[in-house]
Amino acid sequence: MKDTNCTKIQCLGLVFFVITTILAIVFALALPLYKLNLNYDEQIADLSNNLGRFRALAASVPRLEHQLNMLYKNKNLDAYYITANGSASGGIALQRLIEEIIHRLKVTTNSIQVLPAQDLDAITQLSVRLNFSCSIDALWQLLYDIESSEHILIINSLSIRAMPKRHIQRQVPGTEPSAEPALLNVGMDVYGYIRREST
């Protein structure tokens, strides 16, 4: 009778041990899967939010295109564009406009060239590359005059180097030092725009 009770207790203990082991294994496997599932749920929610925003942006594209076309057709904005009948004459007009600003400031021009035009939606972008020498004060004034022009003029790139002095004059004792301004060598690309006739 004792042996039977021991066997029952051992069997119950063995069953309890097996069930506990199985539950531990299931829990050990289920917990990472549960966390992974939560992570996937969060990613799905984020992607759904992003998709909703992208759909809203995509839905607003026709309205934005309409507003852009209205801006292109707005005759009140003509003053901001360079007046020309094509990209070739537009490039020349932009070059003359920049040359007027440069000559007004008495800046020494080394070179100026018209770059190829680029057609955008309803406008054409004109480009002029110039190289000149000037003082720091003249450069500040030139940048101001270009940026404050009645036309839309954009300085796309700007490189400035100090020009080496060809000869250094000795200062004679008892005299004032030379007040001659240091010269800069400046390279610059300037953009302007003309309206393009819709075809």
Coordinates of C-alpha atoms in Angstrom, one line a residue:
M1 CA 0.0 0.0 0.0
K2 CA 2.9 2.3 0.9
D3 CA 4.5 1.5 -2.5
T4 CA 1.3 2.4 -4.3
N5 CA 1.1 5.8 -2.5
C6 CA 4.7 6.5 -3.3
T7 CA 4.2 5.6 -6.9
K8 CA 1.1 7.9 -7.1
I9 CA 3.1 10.8 -5.4
Q10 CA 6.0 10.2 -7.8
C11 CA 3.6 10.1 -10.8
L12 CA 1.9 13.3 -9.7
G13 CA 5.3 14.9 -9.1
L14 CA 6.5 13.8 -12.5
V15 CA 3.3 15.1 -14.2
F16 CA 3.6 18.4 -12.3
F17 CA 7.2 18.6 -13.4
V18 CA 6.4 17.9 -17.0
I19 CA 3.5 20.4 -17.0
T20 CA 5.7 23.0 -15.3
T21 CA 8.5 22.4 -17.9
I22 CA 6.1 22.6 -20.8
L23 CA 4.6 25.8 -19.4
A24 CA 8.0 27.3 -18.9
I25 CA 9.0 26.4 -22.5
V26 CA 5.8 27.8 -23.9
F27 CA 6.2 31.0 -21.8
A28 CA 9.9 31.3 -22.9
L29 CA 8.8 31.0 -26.5
A30 CA 5.6 33.0 -26.3
L31 CA 7.1 36.1 -24.5
P32 CA 9.6 37.0 -27.3
L33 CA 6.9 36.4 -29.9
Y34 CA 4.5 38.6 -28.0
K35 CA 7.1 41.4 -27.8
L36 CA 7.9 40.9 -31.5
N37 CA 4.2 41.1 -32.3
L38 CA 3.8 44.3 -30.2
N39 CA 6.8 45.8 -32.1
Y40 CA 5.2 44.8 -35.5
D41 CA 1.9 46.4 -34.4
E42 CA 3.7 49.7 -33.5
Q43 CA 5.5 49.6 -36.9
I44 CA 2.2 49.0 -38.7
A45 CA 0.6 51.9 -36.8
D46 CA 3.5 54.2 -37.7
L47 CA 3.4 53.1 -41.4
S48 CA -0.3 53.6 -41.5
N49 CA 0.1 57.2 -40.1
N50 CA 2.8 57.9 -42.7
L51 CA 0.6 56.5 -45.4
G52 CA -2.3 58.7 -44.3
R53 CA 0.0 61.8 -44.4
F54 CA 1.4 60.8 -47.9
R55 CA -2.2 60.3 -49.2
A56 CA -3.1 63.8 -47.8
L57 CA -0.1 65.3 -49.5
A58 CA -0.9 63.5 -52.8
A59 CA -4.4 64.8 -52.6
S60 CA -3.2 68.4 -52.2
V61 CA -0.9 68.2 -55.3
P62 CA -3.6 69.3 -57.8
R63 CA -4.5 72.3 -55.6
L64 CA -0.9 73.3 -55.3
E65 CA -0.3 72.9 -59.0
H66 CA -3.3 75.1 -59.7
Q67 CA -2.0 77.8 -57.3
L68 CA 1.5 77.6 -58.9
N69 CA -0.1 78.0 -62.4
M70 CA -2.0 81.0 -61.1
L71 CA 1.2 82.5 -59.9
Y72 CA 2.9 81.9 -63.2
K73 CA 0.0 83.7 -65.0
N74 CA -0.2 86.6 -62.5
K75 CA 0.8 89.6 -64.6
N76 CA 1.5 91.6 -61.4
L77 CA 4.6 89.5 -61.0
D78 CA 6.1 90.5 -64.4
A79 CA 8.4 93.1 -62.8
Y80 CA 10.3 90.3 -61.0
Y81 CA 11.2 88.6 -64.3
I82 CA 13.7 89.7 -66.9
T83 CA 12.0 91.0 -70.0
A84 CA 13.2 88.9 -73.0
N85 CA 11.7 87.0 -75.9
G86 CA 13.8 83.8 -75.4
S87 CA 16.7 82.3 -73.4
A88 CA 19.4 83.7 -75.7
S89 CA 18.2 87.3 -75.4
G90 CA 17.3 86.7 -71.8
G91 CA 20.9 85.7 -71.1
I92 CA 22.2 88.8 -72.7
A93 CA 19.7 90.9 -70.8
L94 CA 20.8 89.3 -67.5
Q95 CA 24.5 89.9 -68.4
R96 CA 23.8 93.6 -69.2
L97 CA 21.9 94.0 -65.9
I98 CA 24.8 92.6 -63.9
E99 CA 27.3 94.7 -65.9
E100 CA 25.3 97.8 -65.1
I101 CA 25.5 97.1 -61.4
I102 CA 29.3 96.3 -61.6
H103 CA 30.1 99.4 -63.6
R104 CA 28.1 101.6 -61.3
L105 CA 30.3 100.4 -58.4
K106 CA 33.5 100.8 -60.5
V107 CA 34.4 97.2 -60.1
T108 CA 37.1 95.7 -62.4
T109 CA 35.5 92.8 -64.4
N110 CA 37.9 90.0 -65.4
S111 CA 35.4 87.9 -67.2
I112 CA 31.6 87.4 -67.6
Q113 CA 29.9 84.7 -69.5
V114 CA 26.3 83.6 -70.1
L115 CA 25.7 79.9 -69.1
P116 CA 23.2 77.6 -70.8
A117 CA 19.6 78.4 -69.8
Q118 CA 17.4 75.8 -68.0
D119 CA 13.7 75.4 -68.8
L120 CA 11.5 75.0 -65.7
D121 CA 7.7 74.6 -65.6
A122 CA 6.6 78.0 -67.0
I123 CA 9.8 79.9 -66.6
T124 CA 13.4 79.7 -67.8
Q125 CA 16.3 80.0 -65.5
L126 CA 19.2 82.2 -66.9
S127 CA 22.7 82.0 -65.5
V128 CA 25.7 84.3 -65.7
R129 CA 29.2 83.5 -64.4
L130 CA 31.4 86.4 -63.6
N131 CA 34.9 87.0 -62.2
F132 CA 36.0 90.4 -60.9
S133 CA 38.3 92.2 -58.5
C134 CA 37.1 94.6 -55.9
S135 CA 37.5 95.8 -52.3
I136 CA 35.6 94.3 -49.4
D137 CA 33.3 97.3 -49.3
A138 CA 32.6 97.2 -53.0
L139 CA 31.8 93.5 -52.7
W140 CA 29.3 94.1 -49.9
Q141 CA 27.6 96.8 -51.9
L142 CA 27.5 94.6 -55.0
L143 CA 25.9 91.7 -53.1
Y144 CA 23.4 94.1 -51.7
D145 CA 22.6 95.6 -55.1
I146 CA 22.1 92.2 -56.7
E147 CA 19.9 90.8 -53.8
S148 CA 17.8 94.0 -53.7
S149 CA 17.3 94.3 -57.5
E150 CA 13.7 94.7 -58.7
H151 CA 14.2 91.5 -60.7
I152 CA 14.5 88.1 -59.0
L153 CA 18.3 87.6 -59.0
I154 CA 19.8 84.8 -57.0
I155 CA 23.5 84.4 -56.2
N156 CA 24.0 80.6 -56.6
S157 CA 27.7 80.3 -55.8
L158 CA 30.4 82.6 -54.5
S159 CA 34.1 82.2 -54.2
I160 CA 36.4 84.8 -52.6
R161 CA 40.2 84.9 -52.6
A162 CA 42.5 87.6 -51.4
M163 CA 44.7 88.8 -54.2
P164 CA 48.4 88.7 -53.4
K165 CA 50.2 92.1 -53.2
R166 CA 52.6 92.5 -56.0
H167 CA 55.0 94.7 -54.1
I168 CA 55.2 95.7 -50.5
Q169 CA 56.0 99.3 -49.8
R170 CA 58.1 100.1 -46.7
Q171 CA 56.6 102.4 -44.3
V172 CA 58.7 105.5 -43.8
P173 CA 59.1 106.3 -40.1
G174 CA 56.9 109.2 -39.0
T175 CA 54.4 108.7 -41.9
E176 CA 50.9 107.2 -41.9
P177 CA 50.5 103.6 -43.0
S178 CA 49.0 103.1 -46.5
A179 CA 45.2 103.1 -46.4
E180 CA 44.9 101.3 -49.7
P181 CA 42.1 98.7 -49.4
A182 CA 43.0 95.0 -49.9
L183 CA 41.6 93.6 -53.2
L184 CA 39.6 90.4 -53.5
N185 CA 39.3 88.1 -56.5
V186 CA 35.6 87.1 -56.6
G187 CA 33.9 84.4 -58.7
M188 CA 30.1 84.3 -58.7
D189 CA 27.2 82.7 -60.5
V190 CA 24.0 84.7 -60.7
Y191 CA 20.5 83.4 -61.7
G192 CA 17.7 85.3 -63.2
Y193 CA 14.4 84.2 -64.7
I194 CA 12.2 84.9 -67.7
R195 CA 8.6 83.8 -68.4
R196 CA 8.3 81.0 -70.9
E197 CA 5.4 81.0 -73.3
S198 CA 3.2 78.0 -72.8
T199 CA 3.0 75.7 -75.8

